Amino acid sequence: MLDINLLRNNSKEIQINLQKRGFDFDVNTFEKLDLKRKKLQVDTESLQEKSNILAKEVAQEKNKSTKDQKLKDAKKVSTDLKEIKIKLDTALEDLNTFLLGLPNLLSEDVPEGKSEENNKIIYEKGIIPDFSFKIKDHQEIGELSNGINFEESVTIAKSRFVVLRKEMAKLHRALSQYMLDTHVKNGYEEIYVPYLVNKKSLEGTGQLPKFEEDLFKVSDEEMYLIPTAEVPVSNIYRNKILNSEELPISYVAHTPCFRSEAGSYGKDTKGIIRQHQFDKVELVKFVHPEDSEAELEKLTKDAEGILNNLNLPYRKIILCSGDTGFASSKTFDLEVWFPSQKTYREISSCSNFRDFQSRRMKIRIKQSKENILCHTINGSGLAIGRTLAAILENNQTEQGSVIIPDVLVDYMGGTKELNLSR
RNA sequence: GGAGAGGUGGCUGAGUGGUUGAAAGCGCUCCCCUGCUAAGGGAGUAUGUGGUAAUCCUGCAUCGAGGGUUCGAAUCCCUCCCUCUCCGCCA
């Protein structure tokens, strides 16, 4: 959510900023809604004041006939108040709905562009493997030893789910353990959170009310499966006031993520790149506004560290205005090389939300004069399934084996190479 | 799931219809005093949102959440959520 005072006083600049996303901020509608709200609010409150005064006078009045008169007046005011309150509630709700639909303002340094084609590469790292044999994609490699199985998952659930077996299940586990351990060493606190969340939490981080179709809802309960750990972890401090000495607060959580992937029919149908359920290790920070830019760089570096240590070739990009997510002011994506696709694919998305989420969640920092909103930052460190797939593809050998990255060998019980021929 | 008891400010805790946004204590901040320390005295100390561009000033709201009764609700009624105790069930 954006600062309403900014909307009132700098509507033109906001319109220009949001235009870069391709979002049309309708100043006229906003001003109408706000004006309506203002009139009703002022009227309601002055009527309420009148009612409060009368109520006190009724209590103190000794004279019977004046008391009766005041009681009569008070009753009238009370009835009027009820009516106008209903109108005010509607006006407030309309305004709020409008505000919740506005995306975050973009940082100055976000490059302009319409779609992902205009994202800017910051740098590429690692060596793209040069295979002298016909390579397999990760699904084919996984199926060599029935380590990745899609038939069973369809039986159990439906498409876009997967069953991992034996060494693949173990590698999957090893990755999450390794990532968690590494981030904890880098100063993040490990945290375990609910995988089902309420509406308010999703509204807090920005998934609701706009993107309900991307979520899995648990019927009967007003609960949703989390699309990312960002939701439960960020909402830990909803409605809380933090002390500035305890900042920055850094958390790392490993959770499954559930996404309906509405509108992505036909995309990435092969392999485990796009699933309804996938695991992710997520980094979340609560920081002082002054530090958020630097903290985003740090968090991105921490995510990159995993790719470096796994020796996976990747690149860092900054998303252009049209591709930056609804709640984000600036996003770096880390993309890992997929030899079978001869392209880089997103494996981490690191964003600075500035005060957009904390305004929705009401997360403040205690200050001597006036409390201020904190800034939130998060990013994947990393998506487990895609990391697994990238290792399989980049580390495959002609013999049909996969070399385990050094840092994972201990986590794999000493195994240095997966021999997958049956 | 059944029976009972509760949810009040940073914390403890009073308050069962009318200057109670809320006593008291603790904590915290500032000041005074005491040559250090300990103790003592005084003042202050919630959040949100309006009227304002803003200090000041001031209105309104908030005693788990949402409704209702009433001129007036922390206090009465209803629904929901949560916590605790006992029983049942379960990993």
Short mmCIF file of C-alpha atoms (C1' of nucleotides) in Angstrom, two decimals:
data_model
loop_
_atom_site.label_atom_id
_atom_site.label_comp_id
_atom_site.label_asym_id
_atom_site.label_seq_id
_atom_site.Cartn_x
_atom_site.Cartn_y
_atom_site.Cartn_z
CA MET A 1 0.00 0.00 0.00
CA LEU A 2 1.18 3.49 -0.80
CA ASP A 3 1.25 6.43 1.57
CA ILE A 4 -2.10 8.14 1.18
CA ASN A 5 -0.60 11.53 1.89
CA LEU A 6 1.78 11.01 -1.00
CA LEU A 7 -1.16 10.16 -3.22
CA ARG A 8 -2.90 13.35 -2.15
CA ASN A 9 0.07 15.66 -2.59
CA ASN A 10 2.15 14.10 -5.35
CA SER A 11 -0.41 12.40 -7.51
CA LYS A 12 1.27 13.42 -10.75
CA GLU A 13 4.63 11.89 -9.84
CA ILE A 14 2.98 8.73 -8.66
CA GLN A 15 1.04 8.48 -11.86
CA ILE A 16 4.26 8.82 -13.87
CA ASN A 17 6.04 6.25 -11.71
CA LEU A 18 3.29 3.67 -11.97
CA GLN A 19 2.92 4.34 -15.66
CA LYS A 20 6.35 2.73 -16.10
CA ARG A 21 4.78 -0.52 -14.98
CA GLY A 22 1.97 -0.04 -17.41
CA PHE A 23 -0.36 0.73 -14.51
CA ASP A 24 -2.78 3.60 -14.84
CA PHE A 25 -3.28 5.40 -11.54
CA ASP A 26 -6.64 7.06 -11.88
CA VAL A 27 -6.13 10.33 -10.01
CA ASN A 28 -9.65 11.46 -10.65
CA THR A 29 -11.22 8.40 -9.09
CA PHE A 30 -8.86 8.57 -6.16
CA GLU A 31 -9.64 12.20 -5.45
CA LYS A 32 -13.35 11.54 -5.67
CA LEU A 33 -13.11 8.64 -3.24
CA ASP A 34 -10.94 10.57 -0.83
CA LEU A 35 -13.13 13.66 -0.94
CA LYS A 36 -16.23 11.59 -0.28
CA ARG A 37 -14.49 9.90 2.61
CA LYS A 38 -13.36 13.23 4.02
CA LYS A 39 -16.76 14.83 3.97
CA LEU A 40 -18.43 11.82 5.55
CA GLN A 41 -15.70 11.41 8.12
CA VAL A 42 -15.78 15.02 9.23
CA ASP A 43 -19.57 14.98 9.42
CA THR A 44 -19.64 11.69 11.29
CA GLU A 45 -17.06 12.73 13.79
CA SER A 46 -18.65 16.05 14.59
CA LEU A 47 -21.98 14.30 15.02
CA GLN A 48 -20.29 11.76 17.25
CA GLU A 49 -18.84 14.59 19.29
CA LYS A 50 -22.30 16.09 19.66
CA SER A 51 -23.63 12.73 20.75
CA ASN A 52 -20.86 12.29 23.31
CA ILE A 53 -21.52 15.71 24.81
CA LEU A 54 -25.26 15.13 24.98
CA ALA A 55 -24.79 11.76 26.64
CA LYS A 56 -22.73 13.39 29.38
CA GLU A 57 -25.25 16.15 29.82
CA VAL A 58 -28.07 13.67 30.14
CA ALA A 59 -26.18 11.94 32.89
CA GLN A 60 -25.59 15.16 34.80
CA GLU A 61 -28.89 16.93 34.24
CA LYS A 62 -31.01 17.10 37.38
CA ASN A 63 -33.97 19.06 36.09
CA LYS A 64 -36.57 16.58 34.87
CA SER A 65 -38.00 18.46 31.89
CA THR A 66 -34.62 19.64 30.52
CA LYS A 67 -33.38 16.12 30.95
CA ASP A 68 -36.27 14.75 28.93
CA GLN A 69 -35.61 17.31 26.21
CA LYS A 70 -31.92 16.40 26.08
CA LEU A 71 -32.75 12.73 25.96
CA LYS A 72 -34.97 13.39 23.01
CA ASP A 73 -32.21 15.35 21.24
CA ALA A 74 -29.71 12.62 22.01
CA LYS A 75 -31.97 9.99 20.52
CA LYS A 76 -32.28 11.95 17.33
CA VAL A 77 -28.51 12.42 17.06
CA SER A 78 -28.00 8.74 17.72
CA THR A 79 -30.32 7.76 14.90
CA ASP A 80 -28.67 10.16 12.46
CA LEU A 81 -25.30 8.88 13.51
CA LYS A 82 -26.21 5.32 12.66
CA GLU A 83 -27.22 6.31 9.17
CA ILE A 84 -24.15 8.35 8.37
CA LYS A 85 -21.83 5.73 9.84
CA ILE A 86 -23.05 3.21 7.31
CA LYS A 87 -22.25 5.65 4.52
CA LEU A 88 -18.85 6.37 5.98
CA ASP A 89 -18.05 2.66 6.24
CA THR A 90 -18.87 2.18 2.58
CA ALA A 91 -16.74 5.18 1.60
CA LEU A 92 -13.80 3.93 3.66
CA GLU A 93 -14.09 0.48 2.19
CA ASP A 94 -14.24 1.80 -1.35
CA LEU A 95 -11.16 3.89 -0.75
CA ASN A 96 -9.34 1.00 0.86
CA THR A 97 -10.15 -1.35 -2.00
CA PHE A 98 -8.78 1.22 -4.39
CA LEU A 99 -5.59 1.63 -2.36
CA LEU A 100 -5.03 -2.13 -2.06
CA GLY A 101 -5.11 -2.36 -5.83
CA LEU A 102 -2.23 0.05 -6.35
CA PRO A 103 1.20 -1.49 -6.97
CA ASN A 104 4.35 -0.29 -5.24
CA LEU A 105 6.36 2.65 -6.51
CA LEU A 106 9.44 1.68 -8.48
CA SER A 107 12.94 2.62 -7.39
CA GLU A 108 14.74 5.22 -9.46
CA ASP A 109 17.27 2.71 -10.77
CA VAL A 110 14.75 0.24 -12.17
CA PRO A 111 15.27 0.16 -15.95
CA GLU A 112 12.26 0.95 -18.05
CA GLY A 113 10.77 -1.73 -20.20
CA LYS A 114 7.60 -3.59 -20.99
CA SER A 115 8.35 -7.24 -20.40
CA GLU A 116 11.02 -9.66 -19.29
CA GLU A 117 12.85 -9.08 -22.56
CA ASN A 118 13.83 -5.67 -21.25
CA ASN A 119 15.34 -6.93 -18.00
CA LYS A 120 18.95 -5.86 -17.67
CA ILE A 121 21.82 -8.28 -17.16
CA ILE A 122 24.14 -7.09 -14.43
CA TYR A 123 26.69 -9.86 -14.76
CA GLU A 124 27.21 -13.51 -15.58
CA LYS A 125 29.22 -15.83 -13.39
CA GLY A 126 30.57 -19.32 -13.64
CA ILE A 127 31.56 -21.39 -16.61
CA ILE A 128 28.89 -22.67 -18.95
CA PRO A 129 29.72 -26.34 -19.47
CA ASP A 130 30.76 -27.40 -22.94
CA PHE A 131 29.51 -30.95 -23.44
CA SER A 132 31.13 -33.20 -26.00
CA PHE A 133 28.22 -35.64 -25.99
CA LYS A 134 24.48 -35.51 -26.47
CA ILE A 135 23.12 -34.15 -23.22
CA LYS A 136 19.94 -35.10 -21.39
CA ASP A 137 17.52 -32.76 -19.69
CA HIS A 138 16.98 -33.16 -15.96
CA GLN A 139 13.81 -35.19 -16.39
CA GLU A 140 15.59 -37.75 -18.56
CA ILE A 141 18.45 -37.90 -16.08
CA GLY A 142 16.05 -38.36 -13.18
CA GLU A 143 14.19 -41.09 -14.98
CA LEU A 144 17.37 -43.10 -15.62
CA SER A 145 17.02 -44.66 -12.20
CA ASN A 146 13.39 -43.79 -11.51
CA GLY A 147 14.54 -41.00 -9.20
CA ILE A 148 12.05 -38.58 -10.68
CA ASN A 149 8.61 -39.98 -11.32
CA PHE A 150 5.67 -38.11 -12.79
CA GLU A 151 3.25 -41.00 -13.27
CA GLU A 152 3.02 -41.71 -9.58
CA SER A 153 2.42 -38.07 -8.72
CA VAL A 154 -0.43 -37.90 -11.20
CA THR A 155 -1.99 -40.96 -9.58
CA ILE A 156 -1.63 -39.38 -6.16
CA ALA A 157 -2.49 -35.81 -7.10
CA LYS A 158 -2.42 -34.49 -10.65
CA SER A 159 -0.05 -32.98 -13.18
CA ARG A 160 2.56 -30.48 -12.03
CA PHE A 161 3.39 -32.59 -9.01
CA VAL A 162 6.35 -34.92 -8.70
CA VAL A 163 7.54 -37.92 -6.74
CA LEU A 164 11.26 -38.04 -6.00
CA ARG A 165 12.90 -41.30 -5.06
CA LYS A 166 16.14 -42.58 -3.64
CA GLU A 167 19.17 -40.42 -4.49
CA MET A 168 16.97 -37.68 -5.97
CA ALA A 169 14.94 -37.40 -2.77
CA LYS A 170 18.17 -37.39 -0.82
CA LEU A 171 19.78 -34.74 -2.99
CA HIS A 172 16.65 -32.66 -2.61
CA ARG A 173 16.93 -32.94 1.16
CA ALA A 174 20.66 -32.32 1.10
CA LEU A 175 20.13 -29.08 -0.79
CA SER A 176 17.67 -27.69 1.71
CA GLN A 177 19.90 -28.68 4.63
CA TYR A 178 22.95 -27.17 3.01
CA MET A 179 21.17 -23.92 2.21
CA LEU A 180 19.71 -23.57 5.69
CA ASP A 181 23.05 -24.26 7.35
CA THR A 182 24.85 -21.79 5.11
CA HIS A 183 22.41 -18.97 5.72
CA VAL A 184 22.41 -19.58 9.46
CA LYS A 185 26.20 -19.25 9.34
CA ASN A 186 25.70 -15.93 7.56
CA GLY A 187 23.60 -14.58 10.40
CA TYR A 188 20.05 -15.57 9.54
CA GLU A 189 17.86 -17.07 12.23
CA GLU A 190 16.26 -20.34 11.23
CA ILE A 191 12.53 -20.33 11.62
CA TYR A 192 9.71 -22.82 11.11
CA VAL A 193 6.29 -21.48 10.21
CA PRO A 194 2.72 -22.53 9.29
CA TYR A 195 2.07 -23.59 5.71
CA LEU A 196 -1.54 -22.45 5.90
CA VAL A 197 -2.21 -18.77 6.43
CA ASN A 198 -5.20 -16.54 6.90
CA LYS A 199 -6.45 -13.83 4.59
CA LYS A 200 -4.94 -10.99 6.54
CA SER A 201 -1.46 -12.37 6.16
CA LEU A 202 -1.85 -12.63 2.40
CA GLU A 203 -3.20 -9.13 2.28
CA GLY A 204 -0.21 -7.99 4.32
CA THR A 205 2.36 -9.21 1.84
CA GLY A 206 0.28 -8.24 -1.19
CA GLN A 207 -1.01 -11.53 -2.65
CA LEU A 208 -4.55 -10.55 -1.78
CA PRO A 209 -6.92 -9.16 -2.80
CA LYS A 210 -5.52 -9.00 -6.33
CA PHE A 211 -3.97 -12.40 -6.95
CA GLU A 212 -6.34 -14.88 -5.38
CA GLU A 213 -6.40 -17.06 -8.48
CA ASP A 214 -2.71 -17.89 -8.00
CA LEU A 215 -3.41 -19.47 -4.61
CA PHE A 216 -4.77 -22.75 -3.32
CA LYS A 217 -7.58 -22.11 -0.92
CA VAL A 218 -8.64 -24.56 1.74
CA SER A 219 -12.39 -24.69 1.48
CA ASP A 220 -14.52 -24.26 4.59
CA GLU A 221 -11.64 -22.66 6.43
CA GLU A 222 -10.70 -19.16 5.40
CA MET A 223 -7.16 -20.38 4.90
CA TYR A 224 -4.73 -20.60 2.01
CA LEU A 225 -1.66 -22.70 1.28
CA ILE A 226 1.38 -20.47 1.23
CA PRO A 227 2.77 -19.58 -2.22
CA THR A 228 6.08 -18.68 -0.54
CA ALA A 229 7.49 -18.55 2.99
CA GLU A 230 7.56 -14.79 2.56
CA VAL A 231 3.92 -14.74 3.65
CA PRO A 232 4.12 -16.42 7.07
CA VAL A 233 7.58 -15.10 7.90
CA SER A 234 6.86 -11.47 7.03
CA ASN A 235 3.61 -11.54 8.97
CA ILE A 236 5.33 -12.57 12.18
CA TYR A 237 5.47 -8.92 13.13
CA ARG A 238 2.12 -7.82 11.76
CA ASN A 239 0.71 -5.12 14.06
CA LYS A 240 3.96 -4.99 16.00
CA ILE A 241 6.28 -2.16 16.87
CA LEU A 242 9.96 -3.09 16.69
CA ASN A 243 12.84 -1.49 18.54
CA SER A 244 15.43 -0.02 16.18
CA GLU A 245 18.27 -1.68 18.14
CA GLU A 246 17.03 -5.14 17.18
CA LEU A 247 17.20 -4.35 13.45
CA PRO A 248 18.00 -5.74 11.01
CA ILE A 249 16.09 -8.94 11.75
CA SER A 250 17.03 -11.73 9.35
CA TYR A 251 15.18 -15.02 9.00
CA VAL A 252 15.70 -18.11 6.89
CA ALA A 253 12.90 -20.62 6.43
CA HIS A 254 12.56 -23.80 4.43
CA THR A 255 8.99 -24.46 3.36
CA PRO A 256 7.03 -26.03 0.57
CA CYS A 257 5.29 -23.50 -1.66
CA PHE A 258 1.97 -24.00 -3.40
CA ARG A 259 0.95 -22.18 -6.53
CA SER A 260 -2.02 -22.78 -8.76
CA GLU A 261 -0.05 -21.62 -11.82
CA ALA A 262 -3.24 -20.32 -13.32
CA GLY A 263 -2.56 -19.00 -16.79
CA SER A 264 0.61 -20.97 -17.35
CA TYR A 265 -0.90 -23.85 -19.29
CA GLY A 266 1.59 -25.30 -21.68
CA LYS A 267 4.53 -23.56 -20.04
CA ASP A 268 7.37 -25.73 -18.74
CA THR A 269 5.31 -28.88 -18.94
CA LYS A 270 8.40 -31.03 -18.95
CA GLY A 271 10.47 -31.52 -15.82
CA ILE A 272 10.21 -30.01 -12.38
CA ILE A 273 10.71 -26.36 -13.25
CA ARG A 274 7.10 -25.36 -12.75
CA GLN A 275 5.20 -27.31 -10.13
CA HIS A 276 2.13 -26.76 -7.99
CA GLN A 277 4.24 -27.76 -5.01
CA PHE A 278 7.92 -27.01 -4.63
CA ASP A 279 10.34 -26.43 -1.79
CA LYS A 280 12.18 -23.22 -1.26
CA VAL A 281 14.57 -21.75 1.24
CA GLU A 282 13.55 -18.18 1.78
CA LEU A 283 15.40 -15.21 3.25
CA VAL A 284 13.39 -12.43 4.89
CA LYS A 285 14.66 -9.24 6.47
CA PHE A 286 13.07 -6.47 8.49
CA VAL A 287 15.27 -3.40 8.24
CA HIS A 288 15.47 0.29 8.96
CA PRO A 289 14.40 2.36 5.91
CA GLU A 290 17.85 3.87 5.58
CA ASP A 291 19.43 0.45 5.24
CA SER A 292 17.07 -1.28 2.87
CA GLU A 293 19.03 -0.66 -0.35
CA ALA A 294 22.25 -1.98 1.15
CA GLU A 295 20.43 -4.87 2.80
CA LEU A 296 18.91 -5.92 -0.51
CA GLU A 297 22.42 -6.09 -2.00
CA LYS A 298 23.57 -8.18 0.96
CA LEU A 299 20.64 -10.53 0.79
CA THR A 300 21.15 -11.01 -2.95
CA LYS A 301 24.83 -11.76 -2.31
CA ASP A 302 23.82 -14.36 0.27
CA ALA A 303 21.56 -16.05 -2.26
CA GLU A 304 24.30 -15.86 -4.90
CA GLY A 305 26.72 -17.45 -2.49
CA ILE A 306 24.81 -20.70 -2.76
CA LEU A 307 25.08 -20.73 -6.56
CA ASN A 308 28.78 -19.93 -6.36
CA ASN A 309 29.41 -22.72 -3.91
CA LEU A 310 27.48 -25.18 -6.00
CA ASN A 311 29.54 -24.13 -9.03
CA LEU A 312 26.48 -23.43 -11.08
CA PRO A 313 26.73 -20.90 -13.90
CA TYR A 314 24.28 -18.07 -13.35
CA ARG A 315 23.59 -14.46 -14.03
CA LYS A 316 22.22 -11.60 -12.03
CA ILE A 317 19.63 -9.38 -13.63
CA ILE A 318 17.55 -6.44 -12.55
CA LEU A 319 13.92 -6.64 -13.53
CA CYS A 320 12.63 -3.86 -15.71
CA SER A 321 9.66 -1.70 -14.75
CA GLY A 322 7.13 -3.85 -16.55
CA ASP A 323 8.34 -7.11 -15.03
CA THR A 324 8.79 -6.02 -11.42
CA GLY A 325 6.24 -7.60 -9.11
CA PHE A 326 3.23 -5.81 -7.72
CA ALA A 327 4.59 -5.27 -4.19
CA SER A 328 8.24 -4.76 -5.08
CA SER A 329 10.06 -1.49 -5.66
CA LYS A 330 13.09 -3.22 -7.10
CA THR A 331 13.90 -6.83 -7.86
CA PHE A 332 17.07 -8.70 -8.70
CA ASP A 333 16.62 -12.12 -10.21
CA LEU A 334 19.28 -14.79 -10.15
CA GLU A 335 19.04 -17.10 -13.11
CA VAL A 336 20.80 -20.41 -13.41
CA TRP A 337 22.00 -22.00 -16.63
CA PHE A 338 20.00 -24.89 -18.01
CA PRO A 339 22.06 -26.69 -20.65
CA SER A 340 19.08 -28.57 -22.08
CA GLN A 341 17.28 -25.28 -22.70
CA LYS A 342 20.47 -23.38 -23.54
CA THR A 343 19.15 -20.55 -21.42
CA TYR A 344 19.10 -19.05 -17.95
CA ARG A 345 16.07 -19.69 -15.74
CA GLU A 346 14.99 -17.88 -12.60
CA ILE A 347 16.11 -19.56 -9.41
CA SER A 348 15.86 -16.66 -7.00
CA SER A 349 14.04 -13.38 -6.84
CA CYS A 350 15.27 -10.78 -4.36
CA SER A 351 13.11 -7.76 -3.72
CA ASN A 352 12.99 -4.60 -1.71
CA PHE A 353 9.41 -3.82 -0.78
CA ARG A 354 10.35 -0.69 1.11
CA ASP A 355 7.33 0.24 3.26
CA PHE A 356 4.72 -1.21 0.91
CA GLN A 357 4.20 -4.41 2.88
CA SER A 358 4.87 -2.96 6.30
CA ARG A 359 2.18 -0.34 5.75
CA ARG A 360 -0.26 -3.14 5.03
CA MET A 361 1.03 -5.19 7.94
CA LYS A 362 1.45 -2.19 10.24
CA ILE A 363 5.02 -3.08 11.18
CA ARG A 364 6.58 -0.02 12.76
CA ILE A 365 9.84 0.96 14.33
CA LYS A 366 9.82 2.67 17.69
CA GLN A 367 11.20 6.19 17.42
CA SER A 368 11.42 8.96 19.97
CA LYS A 369 9.00 11.25 18.17
CA GLU A 370 6.91 9.40 15.72
CA ASN A 371 7.02 5.71 14.92
CA ILE A 372 8.03 4.92 11.36
CA LEU A 373 7.27 2.03 9.05
CA CYS A 374 10.01 -0.53 8.66
CA HIS A 375 11.21 -1.87 5.32
CA THR A 376 10.91 -5.50 4.29
CA ILE A 377 13.15 -7.42 1.93
CA ASN A 378 13.12 -10.99 0.83
CA GLY A 379 14.52 -13.40 -1.66
CA SER A 380 14.88 -17.07 -2.42
CA GLY A 381 18.01 -18.68 -1.24
CA LEU A 382 17.21 -20.79 -3.34
CA ALA A 383 14.34 -22.65 -4.99
CA ILE A 384 15.21 -26.28 -4.21
CA GLY A 385 13.61 -28.05 -7.14
CA ARG A 386 15.17 -25.82 -9.75
CA THR A 387 18.55 -26.09 -8.04
CA LEU A 388 18.26 -29.85 -8.13
CA ALA A 389 17.37 -29.77 -11.80
CA ALA A 390 20.26 -27.41 -12.57
CA ILE A 391 22.77 -29.66 -10.83
CA LEU A 392 21.54 -32.70 -12.74
CA GLU A 393 21.88 -30.93 -16.05
CA ASN A 394 25.12 -29.05 -15.51
CA ASN A 395 26.94 -31.88 -13.75
CA GLN A 396 25.96 -34.76 -15.99
CA THR A 397 28.58 -36.99 -17.56
CA GLU A 398 28.65 -39.00 -20.73
CA GLN A 399 28.27 -42.18 -18.70
CA GLY A 400 24.94 -41.02 -17.35
CA SER A 401 26.18 -40.09 -13.92
CA VAL A 402 25.97 -36.79 -12.03
CA ILE A 403 28.86 -35.22 -10.13
CA ILE A 404 27.83 -34.03 -6.67
CA PRO A 405 29.12 -30.52 -5.86
CA ASP A 406 31.83 -30.62 -3.18
CA VAL A 407 29.79 -28.72 -0.60
CA LEU A 408 27.02 -31.32 -0.79
CA VAL A 409 29.17 -34.45 -0.51
CA ASP A 410 28.94 -34.58 3.29
CA TYR A 411 25.21 -34.00 3.14
CA MET A 412 25.00 -36.92 0.69
CA GLY A 413 26.71 -39.25 3.10
CA GLY A 414 30.01 -39.03 1.25
CA THR A 415 28.65 -39.77 -2.20
CA LYS A 416 30.63 -37.86 -4.83
CA GLU A 417 28.88 -39.09 -7.91
CA LEU A 418 25.44 -40.47 -8.64
CA ASN A 419 25.58 -43.49 -10.91
CA LEU A 420 22.20 -43.55 -12.47
CA SER A 421 22.39 -46.27 -15.09
CA ARG A 422 20.08 -48.99 -13.88
"C1'" G B 1 -14.86 -32.95 20.33
"C1'" G B 2 -17.26 -32.30 25.74
"C1'" A B 3 -17.29 -29.31 30.59
"C1'" G B 4 -15.57 -24.97 33.00
"C1'" A B 5 -12.59 -20.21 33.54
"C1'" G B 6 -10.67 -16.22 31.09
"C1'" G B 7 -8.89 -12.36 27.17
"C1'" U B 8 -7.92 -4.63 29.85
"C1'" G B 9 -1.82 -0.10 28.07
"C1'" G B 10 5.55 -2.51 27.44
"C1'" C B 11 4.31 -6.02 31.75
"C1'" U B 12 1.31 -7.21 36.37
"C1'" G B 13 -3.48 -5.93 37.59
"C1'" A B 14 -8.28 -2.93 39.29
"C1'" G B 15 -12.63 -1.78 37.13
"C1'" U B 16 -20.29 -4.91 36.17
"C1'" G B 17 -23.93 1.05 32.43
"C1'" G B 18 -22.33 7.86 32.92
"C1'" U B 19 -15.68 13.13 33.19
"C1'" U B 20 -12.45 5.55 32.74
"C1'" G B 21 -8.24 6.28 27.33
"C1'" A B 22 -8.83 3.67 31.55
"C1'" A B 23 -6.88 3.22 39.22
"C1'" A B 24 -2.54 1.08 41.36
"C1'" G B 25 2.17 -1.27 40.91
"C1'" C B 26 6.40 -2.59 37.91
"C1'" G B 27 9.31 -1.09 33.87
"C1'" C B 28 11.06 3.01 30.88
"C1'" U B 29 12.39 8.56 29.95
"C1'" C B 30 13.56 13.33 31.95
"C1'" C B 31 14.42 16.50 36.23
"C1'" C B 32 15.68 17.32 41.54
"C1'" C B 33 18.23 15.72 45.88
"C1'" U B 34 22.06 12.95 48.11
"C1'" G B 35 30.19 14.23 47.44
"C1'" C B 36 30.24 7.45 44.99
"C1'" U B 37 26.58 3.41 45.53
"C1'" A B 38 21.87 2.36 47.44
"C1'" A B 39 17.56 4.87 48.59
"C1'" G B 40 14.21 9.15 48.06
"C1'" G B 41 11.13 13.27 45.65
"C1'" G B 42 8.77 15.31 41.13
"C1'" A B 43 7.12 15.17 36.00
"C1'" G B 44 6.22 12.27 31.85
"C1'" U B 45 5.27 7.54 29.38
"C1'" A B 46 -0.42 3.58 24.19
"C1'" U B 47 -1.89 3.16 19.03
"C1'" G B 48 -4.43 4.68 14.81
"C1'" U B 49 -6.89 8.26 12.01
"C1'" G B 50 -9.02 13.23 10.90
"C1'" G B 51 -9.34 18.87 11.15
"C1'" U B 52 -3.90 21.33 9.26
"C1'" A B 53 1.62 21.74 4.80
"C1'" A B 54 3.24 21.56 9.84
"C1'" U B 55 4.80 22.44 15.45
"C1'" C B 56 1.07 23.64 18.75
"C1'" C B 57 -3.89 22.91 19.49
"C1'" U B 58 -7.94 19.84 18.91
"C1'" G B 59 -11.88 15.95 17.22
"C1'" C B 60 -12.86 10.79 16.66
"C1'" A B 61 -11.79 5.64 17.33
"C1'" U B 62 -9.49 1.60 19.95
"C1'" C B 63 -10.18 -2.58 26.85
"C1'" G B 64 -9.44 -10.23 21.68
"C1'" A B 65 -12.63 -9.47 16.62
"C1'" G B 66 -17.36 -8.38 14.60
"C1'" G B 67 -22.48 -7.31 15.40
"C1'" G B 68 -26.63 -5.81 18.87
"C1'" U B 69 -29.27 -3.24 23.15
"C1'" U B 70 -28.92 2.02 25.13
"C1'" C B 71 -29.11 9.03 25.08
"C1'" G B 72 -24.50 6.62 26.86
"C1'" A B 73 -20.88 0.06 26.86
"C1'" A B 74 -14.32 -2.16 29.08
"C1'" U B 75 -18.96 -3.15 31.84
"C1'" C B 76 -25.38 -6.10 29.33
"C1'" C B 77 -26.77 -9.61 24.87
"C1'" C B 78 -25.28 -12.58 20.29
"C1'" U B 79 -21.55 -14.74 16.91
"C1'" C B 80 -16.56 -15.82 16.04
"C1'" C B 81 -11.24 -16.16 17.37
"C1'" C B 82 -7.65 -17.12 21.03
"C1'" U B 83 -5.60 -18.69 25.99
"C1'" C B 84 -5.86 -21.75 30.45
"C1'" U B 85 -7.80 -26.23 33.47
"C1'" C B 86 -10.17 -31.10 33.36
"C1'" C B 87 -12.00 -35.22 30.22
"C1'" G B 88 -11.87 -37.63 25.38
"C1'" C B 89 -9.02 -38.35 20.88
"C1'" C B 90 -4.45 -38.09 18.31
"C1'" A B 91 1.44 -37.59 16.04
#
